[in-house]
């Protein structure tokens, strides 16, 4: 190229050389554009929105984790988790939450409270049956009263089974098996009571069935909790003692 320019200066450039010069590619231009102020502001604004959204998401996630995460549930969360394994989660939660005084999540304590709720309601039912029997309820009602007393005894045994002395474990496989058997038998006692009243065509059948609704739900909740105690403890990352 320099040679051609030099020849041009001397007026000696041939037709072929001019043809070659025409075929040479033009000098390349820079392949970038300087953004104008409007597009730059738009890019910054979009980036700010994205970063803000991510930050809010992280804050919400952290809040949810702290309040309901598996690592740090409070006592109310723990009751809710345990009651979710039952057939009557609402009655389970409302009956236990008022008795719970511990701020720490404790599935074994929740089971104890569930047993206490069942015992209280069965005692109320027993008093009602005694009143009905005293007013001439008949033999079927007397049998029913006896069966509810047996159910109360079984729940008392279950509560005592969760007690622990020096060097004794709160829950063992043997204790879990015993409580499950006794709570199942307590539910059978209630069913037998109603079956007897129905067979004898007792006028107290419907009234007793209505009064028994809560105790039936509470016993069912206890049985579900103890039957699923291994799964519940795993959720809280607590080994069986």
mmCIF file of C-alpha atoms in Angstrom:
data_model
loop_
_atom_site.group_PDB
_atom_site.id
_atom_site.type_symbol
_atom_site.label_atom_id
_atom_site.label_comp_id
_atom_site.label_asym_id
_atom_site.label_seq_id
_atom_site.Cartn_x
_atom_site.Cartn_y
_atom_site.Cartn_z
ATOM 1 C CA UNK A 1 0.000 0.000 0.000
ATOM 2 C CA UNK A 2 2.804 2.341 0.871
ATOM 3 C CA UNK A 3 4.446 1.441 -2.394
ATOM 4 C CA UNK A 4 1.284 2.298 -4.353
ATOM 5 C CA UNK A 5 0.983 5.631 -2.560
ATOM 6 C CA UNK A 6 4.582 6.357 -3.343
ATOM 7 C CA UNK A 7 4.040 5.579 -7.018
ATOM 8 C CA UNK A 8 0.960 7.787 -6.996
ATOM 9 C CA UNK A 9 3.116 10.614 -5.825
ATOM 10 C CA UNK A 10 5.378 10.035 -8.774
ATOM 11 C CA UNK A 11 2.491 9.665 -11.218
ATOM 12 C CA UNK A 12 3.482 6.102 -12.106
ATOM 13 C CA UNK A 13 0.551 4.007 -10.853
ATOM 14 C CA UNK A 14 -0.615 1.408 -13.364
ATOM 15 C CA UNK A 15 -4.220 0.354 -14.051
ATOM 16 C CA UNK A 16 -3.613 -3.027 -12.347
ATOM 17 C CA UNK A 17 -2.305 -1.390 -9.213
ATOM 18 C CA UNK A 18 -5.360 0.877 -8.995
ATOM 19 C CA UNK A 19 -7.542 -2.195 -9.383
ATOM 20 C CA UNK A 20 -5.746 -3.924 -6.498
ATOM 21 C CA UNK A 21 -6.172 -0.862 -4.320
ATOM 22 C CA UNK A 22 -9.931 -0.846 -4.943
ATOM 23 C CA UNK A 23 -10.161 -4.473 -3.772
ATOM 24 C CA UNK A 24 -8.487 -3.880 -0.408
ATOM 25 C CA UNK A 25 -10.975 -4.033 2.547
ATOM 26 C CA UNK A 26 -11.809 -0.776 4.285
ATOM 27 C CA UNK A 27 -10.299 -0.216 7.709
ATOM 28 C CA UNK A 28 -12.329 -1.873 10.491
ATOM 29 C CA UNK A 29 -14.393 0.210 12.941
ATOM 30 C CA UNK A 30 -14.727 -0.411 16.708
ATOM 31 C CA UNK A 31 -17.517 -2.975 17.416
ATOM 32 C CA UNK A 32 -19.082 -1.278 20.458
ATOM 33 C CA UNK A 33 -21.624 1.399 21.113
ATOM 34 C CA UNK A 34 -21.612 3.897 23.908
ATOM 35 C CA UNK A 35 -25.060 3.701 25.550
ATOM 36 C CA UNK A 36 -27.010 6.874 25.738
ATOM 37 C CA UNK A 37 -28.170 8.272 29.069
ATOM 38 C CA UNK A 38 -31.732 6.953 28.686
ATOM 39 C CA UNK A 39 -30.778 3.295 28.115
ATOM 40 C CA UNK A 40 -28.178 3.480 30.896
ATOM 41 C CA UNK A 41 -30.777 4.741 33.385
ATOM 42 C CA UNK A 42 -33.182 1.963 32.324
ATOM 43 C CA UNK A 43 -30.519 -0.713 32.862
ATOM 44 C CA UNK A 44 -29.698 0.624 36.318
ATOM 45 C CA UNK A 45 -33.394 0.780 37.253
ATOM 46 C CA UNK A 46 -34.034 -2.831 36.175
ATOM 47 C CA UNK A 47 -30.986 -4.027 38.078
ATOM 48 C CA UNK A 48 -32.172 -2.199 41.208
ATOM 49 C CA UNK A 49 -35.625 -3.818 40.963
ATOM 50 C CA UNK A 50 -34.121 -7.297 40.580
ATOM 51 C CA UNK A 51 -31.778 -6.811 43.531
ATOM 52 C CA UNK A 52 -34.579 -5.423 45.710
ATOM 53 C CA UNK A 53 -36.835 -8.365 44.833
ATOM 54 C CA UNK A 54 -34.089 -10.849 45.712
ATOM 55 C CA UNK A 55 -33.429 -9.087 49.016
ATOM 56 C CA UNK A 56 -37.126 -9.118 49.981
ATOM 57 C CA UNK A 57 -37.312 -12.806 49.056
ATOM 58 C CA UNK A 58 -34.358 -13.608 51.298
ATOM 59 C CA UNK A 59 -35.876 -11.658 54.204
ATOM 60 C CA UNK A 60 -39.228 -13.462 53.857
ATOM 61 C CA UNK A 61 -37.531 -16.854 53.577
ATOM 62 C CA UNK A 62 -35.472 -16.172 56.696
ATOM 63 C CA UNK A 63 -38.569 -15.055 58.584
ATOM 64 C CA UNK A 64 -40.521 -18.176 57.622
ATOM 65 C CA UNK A 65 -37.581 -20.402 58.538
ATOM 66 C CA UNK A 66 -37.189 -18.787 61.947
ATOM 67 C CA UNK A 67 -40.915 -18.970 62.790
ATOM 68 C CA UNK A 68 -41.938 -22.316 61.296
ATOM 69 C CA UNK A 69 -38.784 -24.030 60.095
ATOM 70 C CA UNK A 70 -37.905 -27.492 61.321
ATOM 71 C CA UNK A 71 -34.847 -26.175 63.124
ATOM 72 C CA UNK A 72 -36.653 -23.725 65.420
ATOM 73 C CA UNK A 73 -40.409 -24.298 65.841
ATOM 74 C CA UNK A 74 -42.046 -22.743 68.895
ATOM 75 C CA UNK A 75 -44.381 -24.665 71.200
ATOM 76 C CA UNK A 76 -47.521 -23.744 69.214
ATOM 77 C CA UNK A 77 -45.877 -24.889 65.979
ATOM 78 C CA UNK A 78 -44.910 -28.138 67.684
ATOM 79 C CA UNK A 79 -48.485 -28.810 68.842
ATOM 80 C CA UNK A 80 -49.745 -28.109 65.344
ATOM 81 C CA UNK A 81 -47.200 -30.513 63.808
ATOM 82 C CA UNK A 82 -48.073 -33.282 66.280
ATOM 83 C CA UNK A 83 -51.837 -32.782 65.923
ATOM 84 C CA UNK A 84 -51.597 -33.028 62.150
ATOM 85 C CA UNK A 85 -51.164 -36.809 62.467
ATOM 86 C CA UNK A 86 -54.579 -37.117 64.144
ATOM 87 C CA UNK A 87 -58.063 -37.513 62.713
ATOM 88 C CA UNK A 88 -59.274 -34.441 64.624
ATOM 89 C CA UNK A 89 -56.412 -31.914 64.396
ATOM 90 C CA UNK A 90 -58.529 -28.907 65.406
ATOM 91 C CA UNK A 91 -59.827 -30.424 68.644
ATOM 92 C CA UNK A 92 -56.338 -31.757 69.316
ATOM 93 C CA UNK A 93 -54.730 -28.326 68.995
ATOM 94 C CA UNK A 94 -57.352 -26.313 70.882
ATOM 95 C CA UNK A 95 -57.526 -28.783 73.771
ATOM 96 C CA UNK A 96 -53.751 -28.916 74.282
ATOM 97 C CA UNK A 97 -52.636 -25.330 73.611
ATOM 98 C CA UNK A 98 -54.416 -24.011 76.727
ATOM 99 C CA UNK A 99 -52.639 -26.539 78.965
ATOM 100 C CA UNK A 100 -49.164 -26.128 77.514
ATOM 101 C CA UNK A 101 -46.877 -23.958 79.640
ATOM 102 C CA UNK A 102 -43.557 -24.895 78.076
ATOM 103 C CA UNK A 103 -42.059 -22.489 75.519
ATOM 104 C CA UNK A 104 -39.956 -25.290 74.055
ATOM 105 C CA UNK A 105 -41.201 -27.789 71.430
ATOM 106 C CA UNK A 106 -41.556 -31.144 73.179
ATOM 107 C CA UNK A 107 -43.485 -33.952 71.412
ATOM 108 C CA UNK A 108 -43.421 -36.187 74.511
ATOM 109 C CA UNK A 109 -44.937 -33.416 76.630
ATOM 110 C CA UNK A 110 -47.619 -32.926 73.979
ATOM 111 C CA UNK A 111 -48.486 -36.631 74.222
ATOM 112 C CA UNK A 112 -48.729 -36.321 78.012
ATOM 113 C CA UNK A 113 -51.043 -33.309 77.659
ATOM 114 C CA UNK A 114 -53.170 -35.199 75.160
ATOM 115 C CA UNK A 115 -53.558 -38.006 77.705
ATOM 116 C CA UNK A 116 -54.475 -35.468 80.386
ATOM 117 C CA UNK A 117 -57.129 -33.928 78.118
ATOM 118 C CA UNK A 118 -58.626 -37.382 77.508
ATOM 119 C CA UNK A 119 -58.630 -38.159 81.216
ATOM 120 C CA UNK A 120 -60.376 -34.880 82.086
ATOM 121 C CA UNK A 121 -63.092 -35.412 79.479
ATOM 122 C CA UNK A 122 -63.668 -39.039 80.488
ATOM 123 C CA UNK A 123 -64.074 -37.896 84.107
ATOM 124 C CA UNK A 124 -66.695 -35.380 82.987
ATOM 125 C CA UNK A 125 -68.484 -38.133 81.068
ATOM 126 C CA UNK A 126 -68.351 -40.455 84.074
ATOM 127 C CA UNK A 127 -70.020 -37.836 86.294
ATOM 128 C CA UNK A 128 -72.754 -37.355 83.697
ATOM 129 C CA UNK A 129 -73.394 -41.097 83.544
ATOM 130 C CA UNK A 130 -73.608 -41.335 87.328
ATOM 131 C CA UNK A 131 -76.291 -38.649 87.298
ATOM 132 C CA UNK A 132 -78.244 -40.431 84.561
ATOM 133 C CA UNK A 133 -77.944 -43.775 86.383
ATOM 134 C CA UNK A 134 -79.154 -42.235 89.642
ATOM 135 C CA UNK A 135 -82.252 -41.023 87.809
ATOM 136 C CA UNK A 136 -83.191 -44.567 86.792
ATOM 137 C CA UNK A 137 -81.158 -45.126 83.671
ATOM 138 C CA UNK A 138 -81.386 -48.918 83.733
ATOM 139 C CA UNK A 139 -78.875 -51.777 83.592
ATOM 140 C CA UNK A 140 -77.453 -50.800 80.200
ATOM 141 C CA UNK A 141 -76.506 -47.415 81.571
ATOM 142 C CA UNK A 142 -74.885 -49.032 84.617
ATOM 143 C CA UNK A 143 -72.800 -51.222 82.304
ATOM 144 C CA UNK A 144 -71.853 -48.151 80.310
ATOM 145 C CA UNK A 145 -70.770 -46.365 83.470
ATOM 146 C CA UNK A 146 -68.570 -49.342 84.392
ATOM 147 C CA UNK A 147 -66.949 -49.373 80.950
ATOM 148 C CA UNK A 148 -66.121 -45.664 81.137
ATOM 149 C CA UNK A 149 -64.530 -46.230 84.552
ATOM 150 C CA UNK A 150 -62.386 -48.915 82.935
ATOM 151 C CA UNK A 151 -61.403 -46.454 80.175
ATOM 152 C CA UNK A 152 -60.378 -43.926 82.843
ATOM 153 C CA UNK A 153 -58.197 -46.565 84.503
ATOM 154 C CA UNK A 154 -56.488 -47.354 81.180
ATOM 155 C CA UNK A 155 -55.719 -43.690 80.504
ATOM 156 C CA UNK A 156 -54.348 -43.333 84.042
ATOM 157 C CA UNK A 157 -52.091 -46.315 83.377
ATOM 158 C CA UNK A 158 -50.900 -44.709 80.134
ATOM 159 C CA UNK A 159 -50.102 -41.445 81.915
ATOM 160 C CA UNK A 160 -48.199 -43.288 84.625
ATOM 161 C CA UNK A 161 -46.274 -45.220 81.960
ATOM 162 C CA UNK A 162 -44.780 -41.944 80.719
ATOM 163 C CA UNK A 163 -43.394 -41.148 84.145
ATOM 164 C CA UNK A 164 -39.706 -41.741 84.677
ATOM 165 C CA UNK A 165 -37.775 -42.463 87.817
ATOM 166 C CA UNK A 166 -34.049 -42.242 88.429
ATOM 167 C CA UNK A 167 -32.217 -43.712 85.455
ATOM 168 C CA UNK A 168 -35.501 -44.596 83.738
ATOM 169 C CA UNK A 169 -36.275 -43.529 80.179
ATOM 170 C CA UNK A 170 -39.375 -41.437 79.498
ATOM 171 C CA UNK A 171 -40.385 -43.412 76.421
ATOM 172 C CA UNK A 172 -39.195 -46.818 75.308
ATOM 173 C CA UNK A 173 -40.475 -49.224 72.668
ATOM 174 C CA UNK A 174 -42.125 -51.243 75.438
ATOM 175 C CA UNK A 175 -43.866 -48.187 76.912
ATOM 176 C CA UNK A 176 -45.066 -47.058 73.485
ATOM 177 C CA UNK A 177 -46.537 -50.489 72.856
ATOM 178 C CA UNK A 178 -48.314 -50.504 76.229
ATOM 179 C CA UNK A 179 -49.797 -47.025 75.789
ATOM 180 C CA UNK A 180 -50.984 -47.867 72.284
ATOM 181 C CA UNK A 181 -52.700 -51.040 73.541
ATOM 182 C CA UNK A 182 -54.338 -49.314 76.503
ATOM 183 C CA UNK A 183 -55.609 -46.336 74.475
ATOM 184 C CA UNK A 184 -57.064 -48.694 71.903
ATOM 185 C CA UNK A 185 -58.837 -50.584 74.705
ATOM 186 C CA UNK A 186 -60.183 -47.322 76.153
ATOM 187 C CA UNK A 187 -61.746 -46.498 72.786
ATOM 188 C CA UNK A 188 -63.234 -49.999 72.662
ATOM 189 C CA UNK A 189 -64.803 -49.402 76.099
ATOM 190 C CA UNK A 190 -66.606 -46.338 74.781
ATOM 191 C CA UNK A 191 -67.841 -48.194 71.719
ATOM 192 C CA UNK A 192 -69.072 -51.072 73.878
ATOM 193 C CA UNK A 193 -70.934 -48.592 76.082
ATOM 194 C CA UNK A 194 -72.832 -47.158 73.112
ATOM 195 C CA UNK A 195 -73.448 -50.579 71.562
ATOM 196 C CA UNK A 196 -75.006 -51.798 74.819
ATOM 197 C CA UNK A 197 -77.277 -48.761 75.069
ATOM 198 C CA UNK A 198 -78.353 -49.119 71.464
ATOM 199 C CA UNK A 199 -79.078 -52.839 71.776
ATOM 200 C CA UNK A 200 -81.187 -52.261 74.878
ATOM 201 C CA UNK A 201 -82.987 -49.420 73.087
ATOM 202 C CA UNK A 202 -82.093 -47.148 75.969
ATOM 203 C CA UNK A 203 -83.649 -43.690 75.992
ATOM 204 C CA UNK A 204 -80.224 -42.383 77.087
ATOM 205 C CA UNK A 205 -78.454 -43.592 73.943
ATOM 206 C CA UNK A 206 -78.534 -40.323 71.993
ATOM 207 C CA UNK A 207 -77.688 -38.206 75.023
ATOM 208 C CA UNK A 208 -74.733 -40.373 75.983
ATOM 209 C CA UNK A 209 -73.502 -40.431 72.386
ATOM 210 C CA UNK A 210 -73.590 -36.619 72.298
ATOM 211 C CA UNK A 211 -71.773 -36.319 75.636
ATOM 212 C CA UNK A 212 -69.192 -38.853 74.477
ATOM 213 C CA UNK A 213 -68.216 -36.970 71.312
ATOM 214 C CA UNK A 214 -65.341 -35.001 72.847
ATOM 215 C CA UNK A 215 -63.850 -37.886 74.796
ATOM 216 C CA UNK A 216 -64.029 -40.035 71.672
ATOM 217 C CA UNK A 217 -62.104 -37.404 69.683
ATOM 218 C CA UNK A 218 -59.498 -36.958 72.425
ATOM 219 C CA UNK A 219 -58.903 -40.680 72.796
ATOM 220 C CA UNK A 220 -58.576 -40.985 69.027
ATOM 221 C CA UNK A 221 -56.037 -38.141 69.030
ATOM 222 C CA UNK A 222 -53.980 -39.845 71.759
ATOM 223 C CA UNK A 223 -53.952 -43.121 69.900
ATOM 224 C CA UNK A 224 -52.865 -41.437 66.659
ATOM 225 C CA UNK A 225 -50.049 -39.534 68.373
ATOM 226 C CA UNK A 226 -48.594 -42.566 70.134
ATOM 227 C CA UNK A 227 -48.988 -44.705 66.999
ATOM 228 C CA UNK A 228 -46.984 -42.124 65.020
ATOM 229 C CA UNK A 229 -44.543 -41.126 67.754
ATOM 230 C CA UNK A 230 -41.488 -42.369 65.827
ATOM 231 C CA UNK A 231 -42.386 -40.250 62.776
ATOM 232 C CA UNK A 232 -43.105 -37.240 65.008
ATOM 233 C CA UNK A 233 -39.768 -37.492 66.801
ATOM 234 C CA UNK A 234 -37.969 -37.739 63.455
ATOM 235 C CA UNK A 235 -39.620 -34.478 62.333
ATOM 236 C CA UNK A 236 -38.140 -32.773 65.384
ATOM 237 C CA UNK A 237 -34.820 -34.563 64.916
ATOM 238 C CA UNK A 238 -35.195 -36.061 68.397
ATOM 239 C CA UNK A 239 -34.126 -39.636 69.040
ATOM 240 C CA UNK A 240 -36.238 -41.974 71.129
ATOM 241 C CA UNK A 241 -34.809 -41.788 74.646
#
